[in-house]
Short mmCIF file of C-alpha atoms and ligand atoms in Angstrom, two decimals:
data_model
loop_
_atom_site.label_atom_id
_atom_site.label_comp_id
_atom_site.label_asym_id
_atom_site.label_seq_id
_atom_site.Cartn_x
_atom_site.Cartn_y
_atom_site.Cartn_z
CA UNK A 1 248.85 130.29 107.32
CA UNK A 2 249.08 126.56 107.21
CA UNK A 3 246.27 124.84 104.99
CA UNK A 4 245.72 122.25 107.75
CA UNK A 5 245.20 123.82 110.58
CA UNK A 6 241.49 124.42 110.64
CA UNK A 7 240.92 120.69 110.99
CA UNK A 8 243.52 120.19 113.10
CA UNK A 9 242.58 122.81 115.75
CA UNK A 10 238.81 121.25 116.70
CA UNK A 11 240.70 118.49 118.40
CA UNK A 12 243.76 120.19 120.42
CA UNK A 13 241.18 122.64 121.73
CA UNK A 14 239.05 119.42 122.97
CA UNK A 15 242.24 118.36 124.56
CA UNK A 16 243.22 121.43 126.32
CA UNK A 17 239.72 121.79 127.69
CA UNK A 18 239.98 118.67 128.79
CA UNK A 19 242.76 118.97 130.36
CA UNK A 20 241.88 121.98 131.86
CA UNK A 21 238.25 120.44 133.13
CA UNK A 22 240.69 117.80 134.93
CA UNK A 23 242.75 120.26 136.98
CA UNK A 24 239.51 122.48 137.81
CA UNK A 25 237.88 119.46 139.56
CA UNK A 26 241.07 119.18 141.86
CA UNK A 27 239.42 122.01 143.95
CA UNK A 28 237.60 122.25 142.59
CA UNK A 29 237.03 125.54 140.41
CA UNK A 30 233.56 126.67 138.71
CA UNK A 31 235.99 128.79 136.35
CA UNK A 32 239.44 129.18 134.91
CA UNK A 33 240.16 132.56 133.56
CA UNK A 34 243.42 133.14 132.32
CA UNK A 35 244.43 136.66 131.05
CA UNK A 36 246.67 137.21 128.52
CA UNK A 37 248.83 139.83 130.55
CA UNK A 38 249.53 143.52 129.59
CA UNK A 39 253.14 144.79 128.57
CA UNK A 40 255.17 145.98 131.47
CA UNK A 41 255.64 149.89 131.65
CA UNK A 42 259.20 150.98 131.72
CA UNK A 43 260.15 152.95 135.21
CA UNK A 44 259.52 156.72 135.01
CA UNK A 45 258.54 156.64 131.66
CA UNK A 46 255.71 156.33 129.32
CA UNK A 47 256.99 153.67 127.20
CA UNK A 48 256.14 150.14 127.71
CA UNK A 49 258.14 146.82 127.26
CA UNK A 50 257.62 144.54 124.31
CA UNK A 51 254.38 142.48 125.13
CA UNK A 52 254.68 138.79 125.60
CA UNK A 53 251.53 137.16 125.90
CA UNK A 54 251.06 134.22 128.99
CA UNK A 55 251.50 131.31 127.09
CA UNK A 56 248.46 129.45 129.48
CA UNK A 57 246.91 132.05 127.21
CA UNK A 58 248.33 130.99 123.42
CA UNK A 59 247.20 127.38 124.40
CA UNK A 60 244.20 127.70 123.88
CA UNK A 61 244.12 130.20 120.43
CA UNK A 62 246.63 131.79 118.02
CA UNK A 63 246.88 134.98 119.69
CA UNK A 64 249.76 136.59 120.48
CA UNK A 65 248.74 140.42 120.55
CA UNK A 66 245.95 140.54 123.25
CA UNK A 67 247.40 142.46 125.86
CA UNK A 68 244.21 142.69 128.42
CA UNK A 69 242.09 139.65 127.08
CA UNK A 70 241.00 137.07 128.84
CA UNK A 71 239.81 133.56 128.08
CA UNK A 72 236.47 132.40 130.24
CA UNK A 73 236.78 128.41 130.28
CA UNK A 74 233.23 127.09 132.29
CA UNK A 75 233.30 122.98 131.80
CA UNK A 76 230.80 121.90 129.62
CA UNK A 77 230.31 124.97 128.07
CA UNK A 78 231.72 127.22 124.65
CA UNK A 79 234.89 128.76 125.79
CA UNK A 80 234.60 133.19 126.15
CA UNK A 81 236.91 134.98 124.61
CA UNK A 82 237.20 138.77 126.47
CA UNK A 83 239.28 140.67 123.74
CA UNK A 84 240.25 144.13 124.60
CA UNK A 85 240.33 146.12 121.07
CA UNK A 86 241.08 150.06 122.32
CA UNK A 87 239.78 152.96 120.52
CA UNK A 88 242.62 154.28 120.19
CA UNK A 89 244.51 156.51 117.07
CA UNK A 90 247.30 156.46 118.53
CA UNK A 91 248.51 153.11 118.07
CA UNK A 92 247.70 150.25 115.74
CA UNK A 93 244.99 147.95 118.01
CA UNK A 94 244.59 144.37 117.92
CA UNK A 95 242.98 143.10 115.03
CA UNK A 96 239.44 141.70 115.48
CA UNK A 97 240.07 138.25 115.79
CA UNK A 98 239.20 135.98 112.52
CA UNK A 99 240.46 132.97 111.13
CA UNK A 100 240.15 129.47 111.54
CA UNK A 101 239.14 129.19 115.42
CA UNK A 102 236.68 131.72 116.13
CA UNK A 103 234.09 129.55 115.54
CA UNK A 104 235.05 127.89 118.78
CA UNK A 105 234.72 130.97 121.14
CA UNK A 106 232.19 133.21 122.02
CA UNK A 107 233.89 136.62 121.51
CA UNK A 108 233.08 139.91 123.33
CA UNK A 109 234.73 143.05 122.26
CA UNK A 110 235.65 144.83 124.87
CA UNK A 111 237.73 148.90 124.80
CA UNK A 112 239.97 148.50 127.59
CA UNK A 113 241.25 146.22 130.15
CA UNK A 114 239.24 147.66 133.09
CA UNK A 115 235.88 146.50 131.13
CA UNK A 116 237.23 142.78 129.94
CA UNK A 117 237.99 142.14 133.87
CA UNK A 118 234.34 143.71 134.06
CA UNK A 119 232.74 140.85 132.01
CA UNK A 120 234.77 138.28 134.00
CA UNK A 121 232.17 135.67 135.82
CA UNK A 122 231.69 135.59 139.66
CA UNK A 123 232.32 132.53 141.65
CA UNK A 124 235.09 130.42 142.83
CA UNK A 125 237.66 130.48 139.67
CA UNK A 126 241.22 129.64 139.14
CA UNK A 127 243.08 132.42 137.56
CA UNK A 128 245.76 132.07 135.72
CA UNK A 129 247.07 135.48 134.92
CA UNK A 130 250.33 137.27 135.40
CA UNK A 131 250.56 139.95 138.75
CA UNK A 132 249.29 143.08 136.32
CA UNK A 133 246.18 141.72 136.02
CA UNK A 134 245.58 141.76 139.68
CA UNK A 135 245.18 145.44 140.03
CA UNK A 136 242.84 145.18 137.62
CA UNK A 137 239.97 144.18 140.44
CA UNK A 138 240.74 140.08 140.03
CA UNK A 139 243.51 138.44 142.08
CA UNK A 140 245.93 136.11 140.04
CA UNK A 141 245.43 132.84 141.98
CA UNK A 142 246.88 130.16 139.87
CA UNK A 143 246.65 126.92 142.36
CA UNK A 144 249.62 124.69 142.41
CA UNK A 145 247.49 121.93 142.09
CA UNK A 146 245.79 123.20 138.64
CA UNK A 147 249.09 124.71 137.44
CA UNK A 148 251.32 121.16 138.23
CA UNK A 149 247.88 119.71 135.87
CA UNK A 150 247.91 121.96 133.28
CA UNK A 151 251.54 121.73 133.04
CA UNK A 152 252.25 118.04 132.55
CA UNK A 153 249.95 117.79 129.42
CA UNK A 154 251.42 120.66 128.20
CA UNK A 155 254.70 118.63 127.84
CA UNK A 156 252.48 116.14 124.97
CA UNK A 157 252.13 118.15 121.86
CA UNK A 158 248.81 117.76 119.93
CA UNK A 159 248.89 117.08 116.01
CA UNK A 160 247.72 120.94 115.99
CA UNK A 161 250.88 122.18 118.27
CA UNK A 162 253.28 120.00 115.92
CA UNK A 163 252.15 121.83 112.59
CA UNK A 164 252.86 125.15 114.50
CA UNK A 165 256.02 123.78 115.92
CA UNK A 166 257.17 121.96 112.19
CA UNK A 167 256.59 125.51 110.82
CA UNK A 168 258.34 127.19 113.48
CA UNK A 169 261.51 124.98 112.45
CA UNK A 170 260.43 125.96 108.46
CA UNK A 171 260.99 130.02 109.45
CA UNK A 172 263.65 129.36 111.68
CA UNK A 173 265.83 127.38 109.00
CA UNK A 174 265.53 129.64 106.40
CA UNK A 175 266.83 132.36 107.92
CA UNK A 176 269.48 130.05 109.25
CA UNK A 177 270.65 129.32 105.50
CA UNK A 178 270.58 133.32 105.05
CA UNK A 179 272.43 133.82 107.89
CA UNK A 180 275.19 130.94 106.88
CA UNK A 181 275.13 133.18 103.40
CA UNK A 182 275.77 136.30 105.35
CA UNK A 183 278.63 134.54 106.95
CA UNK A 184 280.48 133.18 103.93
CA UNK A 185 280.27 136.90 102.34
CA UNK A 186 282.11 138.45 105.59
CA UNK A 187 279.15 140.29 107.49
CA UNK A 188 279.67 141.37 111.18
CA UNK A 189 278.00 139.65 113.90
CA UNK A 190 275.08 142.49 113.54
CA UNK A 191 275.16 142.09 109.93
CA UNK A 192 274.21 138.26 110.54
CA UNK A 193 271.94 139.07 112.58
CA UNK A 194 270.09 141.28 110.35
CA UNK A 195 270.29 138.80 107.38
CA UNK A 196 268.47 136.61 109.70
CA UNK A 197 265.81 138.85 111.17
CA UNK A 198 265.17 139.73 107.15
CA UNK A 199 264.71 136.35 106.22
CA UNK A 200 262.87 135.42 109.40
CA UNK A 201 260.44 138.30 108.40
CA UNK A 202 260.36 138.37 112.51
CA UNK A 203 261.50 141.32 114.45
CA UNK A 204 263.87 140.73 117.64
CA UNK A 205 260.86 141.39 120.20
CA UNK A 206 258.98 138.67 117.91
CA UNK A 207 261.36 135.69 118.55
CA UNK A 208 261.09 133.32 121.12
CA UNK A 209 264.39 134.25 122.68
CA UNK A 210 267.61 136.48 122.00
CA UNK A 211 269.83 135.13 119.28
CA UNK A 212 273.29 134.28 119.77
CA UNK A 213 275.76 135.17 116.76
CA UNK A 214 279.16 134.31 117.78
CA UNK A 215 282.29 134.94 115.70
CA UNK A 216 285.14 133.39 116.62
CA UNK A 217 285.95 133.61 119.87
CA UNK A 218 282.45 134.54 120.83
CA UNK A 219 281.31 130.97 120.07
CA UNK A 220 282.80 130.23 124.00
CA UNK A 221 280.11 132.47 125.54
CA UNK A 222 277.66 130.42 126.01
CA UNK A 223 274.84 133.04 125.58
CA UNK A 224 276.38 135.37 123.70
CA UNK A 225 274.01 138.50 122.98
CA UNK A 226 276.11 141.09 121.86
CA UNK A 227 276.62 141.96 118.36
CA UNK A 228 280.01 143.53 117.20
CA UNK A 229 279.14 145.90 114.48
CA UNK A 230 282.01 145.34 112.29
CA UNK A 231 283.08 142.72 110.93
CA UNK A 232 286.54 140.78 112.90
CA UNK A 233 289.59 140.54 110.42
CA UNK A 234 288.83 136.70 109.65
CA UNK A 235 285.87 134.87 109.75
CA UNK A 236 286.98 131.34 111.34
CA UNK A 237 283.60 129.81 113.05
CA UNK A 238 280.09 131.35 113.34
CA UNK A 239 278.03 129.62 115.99
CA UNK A 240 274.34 131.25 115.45
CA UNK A 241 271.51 130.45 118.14
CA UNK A 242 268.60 131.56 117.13
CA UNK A 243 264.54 130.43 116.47
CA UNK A 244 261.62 131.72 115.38
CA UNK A 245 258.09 132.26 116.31
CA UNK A 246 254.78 130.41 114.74
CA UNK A 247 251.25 131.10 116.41
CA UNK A 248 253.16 131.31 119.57
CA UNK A 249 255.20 128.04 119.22
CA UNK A 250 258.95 128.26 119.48
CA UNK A 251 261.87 126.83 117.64
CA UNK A 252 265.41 126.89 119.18
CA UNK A 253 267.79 125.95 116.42
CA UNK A 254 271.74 126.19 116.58
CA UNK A 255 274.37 125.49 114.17
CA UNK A 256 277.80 126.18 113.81
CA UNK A 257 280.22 127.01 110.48
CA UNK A 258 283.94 126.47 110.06
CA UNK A 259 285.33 129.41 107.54
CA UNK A 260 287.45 128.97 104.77
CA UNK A 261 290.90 127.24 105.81
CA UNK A 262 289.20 126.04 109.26
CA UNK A 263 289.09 122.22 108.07
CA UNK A 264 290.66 120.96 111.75
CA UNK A 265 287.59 122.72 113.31
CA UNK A 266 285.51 121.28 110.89
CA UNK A 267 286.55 117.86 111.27
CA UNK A 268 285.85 118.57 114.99
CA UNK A 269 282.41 119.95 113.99
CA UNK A 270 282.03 116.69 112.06
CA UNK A 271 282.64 114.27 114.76
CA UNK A 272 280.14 116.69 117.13
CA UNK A 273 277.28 116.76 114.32
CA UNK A 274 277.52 112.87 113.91
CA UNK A 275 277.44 112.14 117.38
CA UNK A 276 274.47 114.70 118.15
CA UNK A 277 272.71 112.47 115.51
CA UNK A 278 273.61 109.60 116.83
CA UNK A 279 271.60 111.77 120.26
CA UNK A 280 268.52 112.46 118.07
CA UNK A 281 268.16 108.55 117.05
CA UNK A 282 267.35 107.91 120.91
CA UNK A 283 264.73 110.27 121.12
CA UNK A 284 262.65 107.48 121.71
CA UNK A 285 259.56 106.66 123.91
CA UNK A 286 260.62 104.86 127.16
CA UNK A 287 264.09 107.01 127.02
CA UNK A 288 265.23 108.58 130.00
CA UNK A 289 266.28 112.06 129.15
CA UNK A 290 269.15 112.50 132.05
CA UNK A 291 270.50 109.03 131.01
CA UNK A 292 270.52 110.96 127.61
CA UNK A 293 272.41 113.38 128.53
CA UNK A 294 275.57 110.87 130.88
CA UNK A 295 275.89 109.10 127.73
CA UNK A 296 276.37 112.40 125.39
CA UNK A 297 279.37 112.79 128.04
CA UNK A 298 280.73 109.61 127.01
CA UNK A 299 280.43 110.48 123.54
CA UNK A 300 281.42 113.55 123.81
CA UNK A 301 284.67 112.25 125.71
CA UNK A 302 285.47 109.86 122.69
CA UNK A 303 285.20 112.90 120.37
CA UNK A 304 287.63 114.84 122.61
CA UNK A 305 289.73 111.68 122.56
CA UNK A 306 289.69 111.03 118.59
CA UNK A 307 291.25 114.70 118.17
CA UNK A 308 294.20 114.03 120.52
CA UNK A 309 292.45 117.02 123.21
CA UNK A 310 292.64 114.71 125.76
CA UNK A 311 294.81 111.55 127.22
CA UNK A 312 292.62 110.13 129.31
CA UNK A 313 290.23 107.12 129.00
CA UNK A 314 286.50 108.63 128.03
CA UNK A 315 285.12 106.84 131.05
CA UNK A 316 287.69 108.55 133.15
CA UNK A 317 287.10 111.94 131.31
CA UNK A 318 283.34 111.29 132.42
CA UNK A 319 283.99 109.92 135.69
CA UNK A 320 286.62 112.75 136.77
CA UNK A 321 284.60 115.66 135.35
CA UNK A 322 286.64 116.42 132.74
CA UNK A 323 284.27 116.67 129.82
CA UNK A 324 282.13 119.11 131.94
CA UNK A 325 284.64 121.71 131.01
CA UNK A 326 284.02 120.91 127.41
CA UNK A 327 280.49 120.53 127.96
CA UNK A 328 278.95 122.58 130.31
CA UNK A 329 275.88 122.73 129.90
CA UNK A 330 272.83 119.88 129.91
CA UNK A 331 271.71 118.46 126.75
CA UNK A 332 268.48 119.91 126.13
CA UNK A 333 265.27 120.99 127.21
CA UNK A 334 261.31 120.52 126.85
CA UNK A 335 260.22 123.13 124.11
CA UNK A 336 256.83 124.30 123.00
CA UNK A 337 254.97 127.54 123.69
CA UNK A 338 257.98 128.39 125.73
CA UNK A 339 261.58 127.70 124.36
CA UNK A 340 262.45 126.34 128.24
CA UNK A 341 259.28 125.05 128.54
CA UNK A 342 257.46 123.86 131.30
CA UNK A 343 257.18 120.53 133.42
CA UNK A 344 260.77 119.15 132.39
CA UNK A 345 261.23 117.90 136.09
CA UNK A 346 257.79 117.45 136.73
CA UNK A 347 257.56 113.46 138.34
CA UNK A 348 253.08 113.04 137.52
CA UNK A 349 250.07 115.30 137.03
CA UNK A 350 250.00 116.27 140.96
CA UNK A 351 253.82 118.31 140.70
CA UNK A 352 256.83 116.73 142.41
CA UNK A 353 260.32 117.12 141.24
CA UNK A 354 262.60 114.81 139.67
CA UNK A 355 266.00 115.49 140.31
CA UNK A 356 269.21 116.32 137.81
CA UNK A 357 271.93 113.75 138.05
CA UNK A 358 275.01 114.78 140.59
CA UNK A 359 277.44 116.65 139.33
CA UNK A 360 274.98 118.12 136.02
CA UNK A 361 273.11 120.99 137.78
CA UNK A 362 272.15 122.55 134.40
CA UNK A 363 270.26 119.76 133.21
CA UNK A 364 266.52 121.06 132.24
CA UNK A 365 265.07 118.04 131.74
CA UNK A 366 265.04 114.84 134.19
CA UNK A 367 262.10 112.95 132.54
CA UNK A 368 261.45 109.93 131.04
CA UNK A 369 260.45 110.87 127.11
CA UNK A 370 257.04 109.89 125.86
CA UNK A 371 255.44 110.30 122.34
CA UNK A 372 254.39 113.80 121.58
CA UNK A 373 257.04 115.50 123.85
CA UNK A 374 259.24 117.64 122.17
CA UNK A 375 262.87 118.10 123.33
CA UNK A 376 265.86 119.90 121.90
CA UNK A 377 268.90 117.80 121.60
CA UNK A 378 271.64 120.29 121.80
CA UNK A 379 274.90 118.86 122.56
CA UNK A 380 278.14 121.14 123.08
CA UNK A 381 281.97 121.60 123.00
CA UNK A 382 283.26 124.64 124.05
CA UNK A 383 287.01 126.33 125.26
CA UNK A 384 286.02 128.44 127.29
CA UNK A 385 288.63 130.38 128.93
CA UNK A 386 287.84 130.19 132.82
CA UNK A 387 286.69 126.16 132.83
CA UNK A 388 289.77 125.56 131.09
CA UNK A 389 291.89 127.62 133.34
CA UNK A 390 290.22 125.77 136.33
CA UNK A 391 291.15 122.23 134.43
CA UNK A 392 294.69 123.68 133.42
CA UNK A 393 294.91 124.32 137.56
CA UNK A 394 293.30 120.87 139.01
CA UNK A 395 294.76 117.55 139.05
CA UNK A 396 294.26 116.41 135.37
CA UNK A 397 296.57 118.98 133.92
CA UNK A 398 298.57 116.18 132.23
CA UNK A 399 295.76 114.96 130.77
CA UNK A 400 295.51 116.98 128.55
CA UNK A 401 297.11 118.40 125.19
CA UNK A 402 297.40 122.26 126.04
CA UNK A 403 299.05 122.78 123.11
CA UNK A 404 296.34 121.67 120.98
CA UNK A 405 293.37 122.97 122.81
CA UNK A 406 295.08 126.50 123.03
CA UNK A 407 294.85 126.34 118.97
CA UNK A 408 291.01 125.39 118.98
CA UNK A 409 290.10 128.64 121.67
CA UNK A 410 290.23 130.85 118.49
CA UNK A 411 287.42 129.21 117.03
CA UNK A 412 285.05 129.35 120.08
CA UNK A 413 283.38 126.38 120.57
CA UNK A 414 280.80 124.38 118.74
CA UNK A 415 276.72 123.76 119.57
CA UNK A 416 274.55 121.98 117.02
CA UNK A 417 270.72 122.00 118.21
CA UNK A 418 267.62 120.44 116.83
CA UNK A 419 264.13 120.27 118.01
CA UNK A 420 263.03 116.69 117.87
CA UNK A 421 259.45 115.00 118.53
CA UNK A 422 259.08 111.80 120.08
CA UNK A 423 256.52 109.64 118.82
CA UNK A 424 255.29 106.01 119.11
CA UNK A 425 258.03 105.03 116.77
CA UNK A 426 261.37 106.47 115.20
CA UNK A 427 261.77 110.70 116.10
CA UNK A 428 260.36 113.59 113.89
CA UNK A 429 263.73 115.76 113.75
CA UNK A 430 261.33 118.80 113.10
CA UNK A 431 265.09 121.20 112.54
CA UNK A 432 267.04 118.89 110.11
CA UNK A 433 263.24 117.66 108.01
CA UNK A 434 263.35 121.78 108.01
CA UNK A 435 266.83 122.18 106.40
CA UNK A 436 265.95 119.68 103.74
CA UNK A 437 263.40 122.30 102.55
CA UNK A 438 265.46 124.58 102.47
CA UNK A 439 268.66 122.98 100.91
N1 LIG B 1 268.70 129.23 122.91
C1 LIG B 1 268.57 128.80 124.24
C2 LIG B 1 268.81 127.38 124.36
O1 LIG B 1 269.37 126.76 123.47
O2 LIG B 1 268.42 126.75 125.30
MN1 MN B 2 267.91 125.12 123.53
MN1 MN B 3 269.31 127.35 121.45
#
């Protein structure tokens, strides 16, 4: 584990009971209990699904394998920890917790999930748990009011979350790099994907989302989760979209690789990586995010422009919808203990929604940035067979080169994605300071 995490935690869990004694007096609440969850059972079977623990839950401690446990927050006093450890020999159980924070909690250890609710106090709480927990004898309540709270502090990192979050980048880009390797030697989609997971040291259910290895073609689907398990006959473009897990902090990382021969598509990659760069550098305090995201269309438009794709002026391409067909998808998203995570429309503390730009209705993220938010800045360029059929049928068919963009559908499409902090001053690219460890 990180060597400075044990002085960093004292602080962020100040912070989140703080924040958490703020949305309680809204009601306001003697308690907030918020269970960890409990891994959904499969149907008609006595399996269960992987178990992903409620991230209201990984806020407040490093645990990420406590299905049944609950966390007892009473203001002004040590925060409970409930923490169901089974007898059970059937199964490896939950490791008694240790480390760095248990110094903070009052821990009971509980056997089962039945006697954790048991220990849960009376009175008028707020409970933030998923719908299992509610057969367990407590009803998941979580207020709007405390949830719209808790959720727009969640969007400012703590010095704690960012070490997680930098280290989540660290994993992630290394197995990026073995990945790239596993590329360049001719592996299959699957066998990239396994080069990754190895030097991830994560399993699949441990990531903070499905990875997308794309060959070819495949770079066009936009969430491509399928893995061919041979290799294809040449290895033109790999577009891998993938992160790792830290503590229960996410990374969402993508890059994309020209093969040997490709150097058009890589002189198209260049022109994308530059101007997602040129993205990053505005990652600034005081930025709007969905003003962000217009101008990455008018970037993206000069790109599209520079490689003879399209005819048109880039304010034209922008104005007429054109570059959504190359682009269409928003630039990025809040990122955290979630990899979408929460509160990216949120307008204040008390909820409200700010809305997406017409015409951009996959935009996650309508906020104005402010220092310790952390965004992904994930720009895109894509041929993508049905927008381009709709373009090649719509009034700006002579707009466009066909003959040139036919050439480029072979290699997919391109996506380059960092996670960036904003701070008082210039961004922390947590991603690309990653890489350079990792040359
Ligand atoms: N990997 C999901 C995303 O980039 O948003
Ligand atoms: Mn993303
Ligand atoms: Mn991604």
């Amino acid at each position: 584990m990180l060597a400075n995490l044990a002085s960093l935690y004292p602080r962020h869990l100040d912070t989140v009971r703080g924040h958490a004694d703020q949305a309680l007096a809204l009601a306001p609440f003697e308690h907030l209990l918020i269970g960890a969850g409990s891994p959904p059972g499969k149907f008609l079977d006595d399996q269960d699904y992987p178990f992903i623990a409620n991230p209201h839950f990984k806020h407040w401690l490093p645990l990420t394998d406590a299905p049944g446990s609950w966390i007892v927050h009473t203001p002004g006093t040590k925060p409970r920890l409930i923490f169901v450890q089974p007898r059970d020999y059937w199964h490896v159980v939950p490791q008694a917790p240790h480390g760095y924070w248990v110094e903070h909690f009052d821990i009971v250890i509980v056997r089962s999930a039945a006697e954790a609710v048991a220990q849960l106090p009376k009175g008028r709480s707020a409970v933030l748990a998923p719908a299992g927990a509610a057969s367990d004898g407590v009803t998941a309540n979580p207020p709007q009011a405390v949830l719209d709270c808790l959720h727009w502090y969640r969007s400012c990192k703590t010095p704690y979350e960012l070490a997680l979050m930098r280290e989540a980048n660290r994993i992630g880009a290394r197995a990026h790099r073995a990945a790239e390797a596993a590329f360049r030697a001719g592996e299959s989609e699957f066998g990239i994907h396994l080069a990754y997971l190895a030097a991830a040291r994560q399993i699949d259910a441990e990531l903070p989302y499905a990875s997308i290895v794309g060959l070819n073609q495949h770079g066009a689907v936009l969430h491509y989760t399928h893995f061919d398990r041979l290799p294809p006959t040449a290895h033109r473009s790999l577009l891998i979209d993938a992160g790792a897990s830290c503590a229960g902090y996410a990374s969402d990382i993508t890059r994309t690789y020209a093969g040997a021969g490709a150097g058009e598509f890589q002189a198209l990659i260049d022109s994308m990586d530059a101007a997602q760069q040129g993205f990053v550098a505005k990652v600034r305090a005081g930025q709007s995010y969905p003003e962000l995201h217009v101008h990455a269309h008018h970037v993206i438009a000069g790109v599209l422009r520079e490689h003879g794709l399209i005819r048109m002026s880039a304010e034209g391409a922008v104005e007429s919808g054109v570059t959504s067909t190359f682009f269409p998808h928003g630039l990025g998203h809040p990122i955290g203990l979630q990899v979408h995570d929460v509160a990216g429309f949120q307008q204040s503390e008390r909820g409200g929604s700010i809305p997406r730009p017409a015409g951009h209705p996959y935009l996650r993220m309508t906020r104005v940035l402010e220092a310790g938010m952390v965004v992904t800045i994930e720009p895109g360029l894509y041929f993508i067979d049905m927008l381009l059929q709709d373009l090649r049928d719509g009034p700006f068919n002579s707009e466009i080169d066909w003959t040139k963009v036919d050439h480029f559908r072979q290699y997919g499409g391109i996506r380059i994605e960092d996670d960036v902090a904003c701070t008082d001053g210039a961004p922390e690219n947590l991603t690309r300071d990653a890489f350079a460890q990792h040359g």
